[in-house]
Tab-separated table of N, CA and C in Angstrom:
chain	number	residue	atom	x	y	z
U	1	UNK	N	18.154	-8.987	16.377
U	1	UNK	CA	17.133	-9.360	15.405
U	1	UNK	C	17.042	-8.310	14.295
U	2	UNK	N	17.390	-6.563	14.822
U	2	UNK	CA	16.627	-5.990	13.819
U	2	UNK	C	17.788	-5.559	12.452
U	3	UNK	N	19.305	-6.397	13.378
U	3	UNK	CA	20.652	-6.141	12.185
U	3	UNK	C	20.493	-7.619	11.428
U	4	UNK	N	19.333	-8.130	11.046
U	4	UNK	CA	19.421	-9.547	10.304
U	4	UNK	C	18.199	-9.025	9.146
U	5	UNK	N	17.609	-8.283	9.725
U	5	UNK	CA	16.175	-7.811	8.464
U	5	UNK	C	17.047	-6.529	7.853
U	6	UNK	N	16.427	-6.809	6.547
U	6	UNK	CA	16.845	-5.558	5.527
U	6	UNK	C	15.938	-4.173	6.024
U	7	UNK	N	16.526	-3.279	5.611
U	7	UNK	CA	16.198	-2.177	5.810
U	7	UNK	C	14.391	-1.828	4.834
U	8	UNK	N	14.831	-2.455	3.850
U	8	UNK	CA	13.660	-2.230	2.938
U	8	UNK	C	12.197	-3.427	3.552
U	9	UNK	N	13.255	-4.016	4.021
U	9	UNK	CA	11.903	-5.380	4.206
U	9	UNK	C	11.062	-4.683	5.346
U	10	UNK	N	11.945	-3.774	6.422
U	10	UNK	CA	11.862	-3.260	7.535
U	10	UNK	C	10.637	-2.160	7.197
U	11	UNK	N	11.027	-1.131	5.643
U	11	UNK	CA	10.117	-0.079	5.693
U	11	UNK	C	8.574	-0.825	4.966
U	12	UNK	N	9.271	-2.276	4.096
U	12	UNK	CA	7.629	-2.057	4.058
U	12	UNK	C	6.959	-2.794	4.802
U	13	UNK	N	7.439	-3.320	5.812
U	13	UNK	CA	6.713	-4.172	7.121
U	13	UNK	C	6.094	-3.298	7.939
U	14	UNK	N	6.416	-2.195	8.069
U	14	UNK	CA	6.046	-0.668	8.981
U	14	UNK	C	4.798	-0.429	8.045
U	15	UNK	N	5.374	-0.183	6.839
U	15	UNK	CA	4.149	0.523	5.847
U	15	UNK	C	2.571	-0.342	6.393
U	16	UNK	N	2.476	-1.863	6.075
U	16	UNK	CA	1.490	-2.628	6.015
U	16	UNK	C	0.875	-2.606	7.175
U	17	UNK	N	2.062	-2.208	8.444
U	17	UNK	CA	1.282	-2.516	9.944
U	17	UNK	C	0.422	-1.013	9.788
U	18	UNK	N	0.924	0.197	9.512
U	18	UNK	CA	0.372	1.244	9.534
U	18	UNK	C	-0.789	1.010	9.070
U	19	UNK	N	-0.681	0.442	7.456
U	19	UNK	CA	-2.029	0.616	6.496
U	19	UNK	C	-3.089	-0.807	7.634
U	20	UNK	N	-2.404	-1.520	8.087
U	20	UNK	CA	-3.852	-2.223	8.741
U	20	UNK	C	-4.357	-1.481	10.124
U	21	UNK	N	-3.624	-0.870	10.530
U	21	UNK	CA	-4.340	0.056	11.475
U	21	UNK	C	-4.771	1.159	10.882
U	22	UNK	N	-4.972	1.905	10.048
U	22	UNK	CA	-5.601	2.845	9.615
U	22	UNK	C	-6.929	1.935	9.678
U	23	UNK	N	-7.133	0.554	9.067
U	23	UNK	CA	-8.127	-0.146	8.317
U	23	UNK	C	-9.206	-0.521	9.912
U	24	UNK	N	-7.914	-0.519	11.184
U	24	UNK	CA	-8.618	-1.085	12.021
U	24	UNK	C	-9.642	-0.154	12.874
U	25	UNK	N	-8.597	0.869	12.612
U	25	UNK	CA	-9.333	2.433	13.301
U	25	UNK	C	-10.501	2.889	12.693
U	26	UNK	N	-10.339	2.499	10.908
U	26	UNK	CA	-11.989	2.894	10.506
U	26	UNK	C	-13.082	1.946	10.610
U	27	UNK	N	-13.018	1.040	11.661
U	27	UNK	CA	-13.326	0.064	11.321
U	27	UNK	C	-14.353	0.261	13.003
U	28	UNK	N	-13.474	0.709	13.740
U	28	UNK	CA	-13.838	1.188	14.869
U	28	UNK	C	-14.277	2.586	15.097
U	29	UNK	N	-14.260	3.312	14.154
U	29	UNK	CA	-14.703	4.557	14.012
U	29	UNK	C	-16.174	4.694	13.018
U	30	UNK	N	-16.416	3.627	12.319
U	30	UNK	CA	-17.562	3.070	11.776
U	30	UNK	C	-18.751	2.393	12.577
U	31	UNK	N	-18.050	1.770	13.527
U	31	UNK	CA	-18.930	1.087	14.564
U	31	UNK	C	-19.989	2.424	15.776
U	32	UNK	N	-18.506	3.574	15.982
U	32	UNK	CA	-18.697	4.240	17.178
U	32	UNK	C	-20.134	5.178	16.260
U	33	UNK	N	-19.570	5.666	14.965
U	33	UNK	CA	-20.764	6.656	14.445
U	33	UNK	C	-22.048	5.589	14.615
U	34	UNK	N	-22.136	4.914	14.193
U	34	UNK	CA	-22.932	3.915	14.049
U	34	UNK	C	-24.480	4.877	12.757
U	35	UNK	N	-23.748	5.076	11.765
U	35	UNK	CA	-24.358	5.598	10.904
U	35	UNK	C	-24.190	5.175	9.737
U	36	UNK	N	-24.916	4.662	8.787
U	36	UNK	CA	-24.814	3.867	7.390
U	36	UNK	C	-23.853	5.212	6.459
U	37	UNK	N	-24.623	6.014	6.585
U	37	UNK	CA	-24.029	7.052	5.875
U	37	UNK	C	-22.553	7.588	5.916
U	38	UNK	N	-22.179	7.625	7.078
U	38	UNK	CA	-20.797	8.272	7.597
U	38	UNK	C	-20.588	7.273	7.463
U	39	UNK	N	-20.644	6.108	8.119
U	39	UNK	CA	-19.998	4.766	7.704
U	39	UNK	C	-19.709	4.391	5.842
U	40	UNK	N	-20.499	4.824	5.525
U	40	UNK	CA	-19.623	5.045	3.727
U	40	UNK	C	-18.493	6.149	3.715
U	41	UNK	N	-18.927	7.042	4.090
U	41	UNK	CA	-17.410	7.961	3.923
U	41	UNK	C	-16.165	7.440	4.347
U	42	UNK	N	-16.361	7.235	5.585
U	42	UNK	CA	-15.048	6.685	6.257
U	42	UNK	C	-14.593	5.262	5.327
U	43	UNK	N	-15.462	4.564	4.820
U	43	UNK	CA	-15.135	3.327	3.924
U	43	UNK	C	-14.521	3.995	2.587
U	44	UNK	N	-15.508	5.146	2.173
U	44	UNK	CA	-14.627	5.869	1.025
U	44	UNK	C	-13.255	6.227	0.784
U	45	UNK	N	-12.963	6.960	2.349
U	45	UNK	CA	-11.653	7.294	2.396
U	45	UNK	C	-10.317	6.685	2.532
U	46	UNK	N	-10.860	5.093	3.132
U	46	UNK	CA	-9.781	4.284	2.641
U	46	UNK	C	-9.173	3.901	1.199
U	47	UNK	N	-10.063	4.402	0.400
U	47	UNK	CA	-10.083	4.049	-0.909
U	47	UNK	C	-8.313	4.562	-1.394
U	48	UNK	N	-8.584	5.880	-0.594
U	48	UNK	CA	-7.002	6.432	-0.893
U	48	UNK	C	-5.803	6.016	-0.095
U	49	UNK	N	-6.078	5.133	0.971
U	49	UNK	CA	-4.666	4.441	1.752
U	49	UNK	C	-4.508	3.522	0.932
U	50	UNK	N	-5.590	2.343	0.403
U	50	UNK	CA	-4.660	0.791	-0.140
U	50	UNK	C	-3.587	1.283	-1.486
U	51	UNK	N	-4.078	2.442	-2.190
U	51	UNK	CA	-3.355	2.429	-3.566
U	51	UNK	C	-1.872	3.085	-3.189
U	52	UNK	N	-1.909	3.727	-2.131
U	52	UNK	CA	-0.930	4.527	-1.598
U	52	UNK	C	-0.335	3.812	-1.176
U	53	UNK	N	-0.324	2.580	-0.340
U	53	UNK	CA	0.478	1.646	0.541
U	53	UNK	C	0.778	1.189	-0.513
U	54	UNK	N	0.383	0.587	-1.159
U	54	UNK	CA	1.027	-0.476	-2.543
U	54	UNK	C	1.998	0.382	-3.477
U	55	UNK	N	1.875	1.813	-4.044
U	55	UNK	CA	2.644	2.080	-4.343
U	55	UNK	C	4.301	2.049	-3.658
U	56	UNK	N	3.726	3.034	-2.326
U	56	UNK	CA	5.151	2.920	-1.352
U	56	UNK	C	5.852	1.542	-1.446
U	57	UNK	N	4.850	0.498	-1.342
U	57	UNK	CA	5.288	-0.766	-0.781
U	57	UNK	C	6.367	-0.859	-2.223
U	58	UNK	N	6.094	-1.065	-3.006
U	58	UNK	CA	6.391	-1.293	-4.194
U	58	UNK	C	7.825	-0.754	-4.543
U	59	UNK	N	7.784	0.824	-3.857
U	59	UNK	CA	8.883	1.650	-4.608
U	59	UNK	C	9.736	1.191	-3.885
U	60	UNK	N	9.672	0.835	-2.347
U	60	UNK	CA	10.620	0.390	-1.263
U	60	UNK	C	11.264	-0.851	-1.532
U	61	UNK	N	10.716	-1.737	-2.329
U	61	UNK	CA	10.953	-2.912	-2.426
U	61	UNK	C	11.851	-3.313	-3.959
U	62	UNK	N	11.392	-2.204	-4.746
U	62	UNK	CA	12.569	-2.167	-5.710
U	62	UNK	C	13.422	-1.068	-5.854
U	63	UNK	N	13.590	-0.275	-4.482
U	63	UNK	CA	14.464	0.497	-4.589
U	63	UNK	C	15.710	-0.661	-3.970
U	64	UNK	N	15.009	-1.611	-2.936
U	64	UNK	CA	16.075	-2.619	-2.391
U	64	UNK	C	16.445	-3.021	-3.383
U	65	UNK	N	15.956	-3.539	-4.372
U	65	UNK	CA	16.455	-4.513	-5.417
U	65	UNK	C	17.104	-4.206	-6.579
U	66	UNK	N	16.895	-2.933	-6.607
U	66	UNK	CA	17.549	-2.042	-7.724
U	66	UNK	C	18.911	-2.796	-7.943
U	67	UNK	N	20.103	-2.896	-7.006
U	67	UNK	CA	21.482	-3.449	-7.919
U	67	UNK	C	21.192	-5.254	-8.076
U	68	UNK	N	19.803	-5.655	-7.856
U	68	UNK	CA	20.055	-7.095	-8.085
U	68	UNK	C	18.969	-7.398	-9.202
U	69	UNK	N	18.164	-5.982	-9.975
U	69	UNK	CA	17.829	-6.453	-10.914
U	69	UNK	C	17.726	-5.604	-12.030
U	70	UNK	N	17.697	-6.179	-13.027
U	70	UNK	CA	17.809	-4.870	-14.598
U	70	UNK	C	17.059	-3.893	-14.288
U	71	UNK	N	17.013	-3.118	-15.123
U	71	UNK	CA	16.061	-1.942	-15.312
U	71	UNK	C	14.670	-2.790	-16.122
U	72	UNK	N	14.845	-3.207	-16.720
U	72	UNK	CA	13.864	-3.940	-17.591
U	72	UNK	C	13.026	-4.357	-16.892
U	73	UNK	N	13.510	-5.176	-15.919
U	73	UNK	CA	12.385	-5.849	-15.021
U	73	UNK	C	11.235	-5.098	-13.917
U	74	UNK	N	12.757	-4.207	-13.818
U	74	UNK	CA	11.903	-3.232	-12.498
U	74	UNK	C	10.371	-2.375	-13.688
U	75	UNK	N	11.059	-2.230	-14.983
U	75	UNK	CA	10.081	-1.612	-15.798
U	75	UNK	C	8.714	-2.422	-15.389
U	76	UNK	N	8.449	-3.383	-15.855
U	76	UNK	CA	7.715	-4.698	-15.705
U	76	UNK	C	7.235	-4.656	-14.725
U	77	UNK	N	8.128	-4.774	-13.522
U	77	UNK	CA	6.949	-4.811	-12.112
U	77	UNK	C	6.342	-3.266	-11.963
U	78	UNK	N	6.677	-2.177	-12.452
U	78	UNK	CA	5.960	-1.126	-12.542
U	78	UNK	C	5.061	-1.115	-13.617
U	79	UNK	N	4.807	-1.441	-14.439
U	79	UNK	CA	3.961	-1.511	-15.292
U	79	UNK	C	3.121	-2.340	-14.837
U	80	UNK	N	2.796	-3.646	-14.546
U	80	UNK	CA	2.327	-4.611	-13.568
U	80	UNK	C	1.526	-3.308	-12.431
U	81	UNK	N	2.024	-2.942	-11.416
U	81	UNK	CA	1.436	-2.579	-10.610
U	81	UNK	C	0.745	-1.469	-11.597
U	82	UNK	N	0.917	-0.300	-12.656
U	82	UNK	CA	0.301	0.528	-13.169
U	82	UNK	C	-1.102	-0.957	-13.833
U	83	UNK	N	-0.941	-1.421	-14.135
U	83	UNK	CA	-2.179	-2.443	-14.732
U	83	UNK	C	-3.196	-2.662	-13.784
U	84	UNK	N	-2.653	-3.070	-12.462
U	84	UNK	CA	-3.071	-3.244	-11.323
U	84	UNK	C	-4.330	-2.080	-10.859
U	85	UNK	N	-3.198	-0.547	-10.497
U	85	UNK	CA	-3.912	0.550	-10.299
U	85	UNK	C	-5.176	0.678	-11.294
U	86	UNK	N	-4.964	0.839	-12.683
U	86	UNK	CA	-5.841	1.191	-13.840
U	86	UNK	C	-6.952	-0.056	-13.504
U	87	UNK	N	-6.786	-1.065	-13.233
U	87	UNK	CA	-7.837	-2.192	-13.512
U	87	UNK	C	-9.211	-2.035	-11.743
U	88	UNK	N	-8.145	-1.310	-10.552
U	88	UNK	CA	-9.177	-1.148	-10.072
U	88	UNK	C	-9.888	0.195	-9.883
U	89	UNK	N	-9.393	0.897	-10.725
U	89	UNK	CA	-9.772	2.457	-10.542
U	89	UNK	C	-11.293	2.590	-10.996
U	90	UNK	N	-11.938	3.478	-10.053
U	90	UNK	CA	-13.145	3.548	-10.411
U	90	UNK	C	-14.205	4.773	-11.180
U	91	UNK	N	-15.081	4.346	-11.904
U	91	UNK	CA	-15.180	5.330	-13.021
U	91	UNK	C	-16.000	6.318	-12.589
């Protein structure tokens, strides 16, 4: 099975399982404090896994694609995701 998946499809399938268990652990680590307050921090600090996974995800996925697509395009889907980042960044 695992000589039929691409290598890239492989790292960012790892990436996403990671980033939803980080999500699941604060999720359960929110419950255990059982504190409104700490329960924002720990919600805060995910703030810095989703932008991080999406980048990785991103770079992995057109580093695969790199000989099957221009430079132009890859420009584009990076710019795209920079639109992305900027539009949810918070002030």
């Amino acid at each position: 099975m695992l000589n039929l998946i691409e290598k890239a499809v492989l790292g960012m399938a790892a990436l996403r399982i990671f980033s939803g268990s980080v999500e699941i652990i604060a999720a359960i680590l929110m419950l255990k404090l059982n504190d409104v307050g700490k329960a924002l921090v720990v919600n805060s600090s995910l703030a810095l896994v989703g932008p991080v996974i999406l980048i990785l995800t991103t770079t992995i996925g057109l580093l695969g694609l790199a000989d099957k697509i221009s430079f132009a395009k890859m420009f584009w889907v990076l710019l795209g995701v920079g639109c992305i980042l900027y539009g949810v960044r918070s002030n």
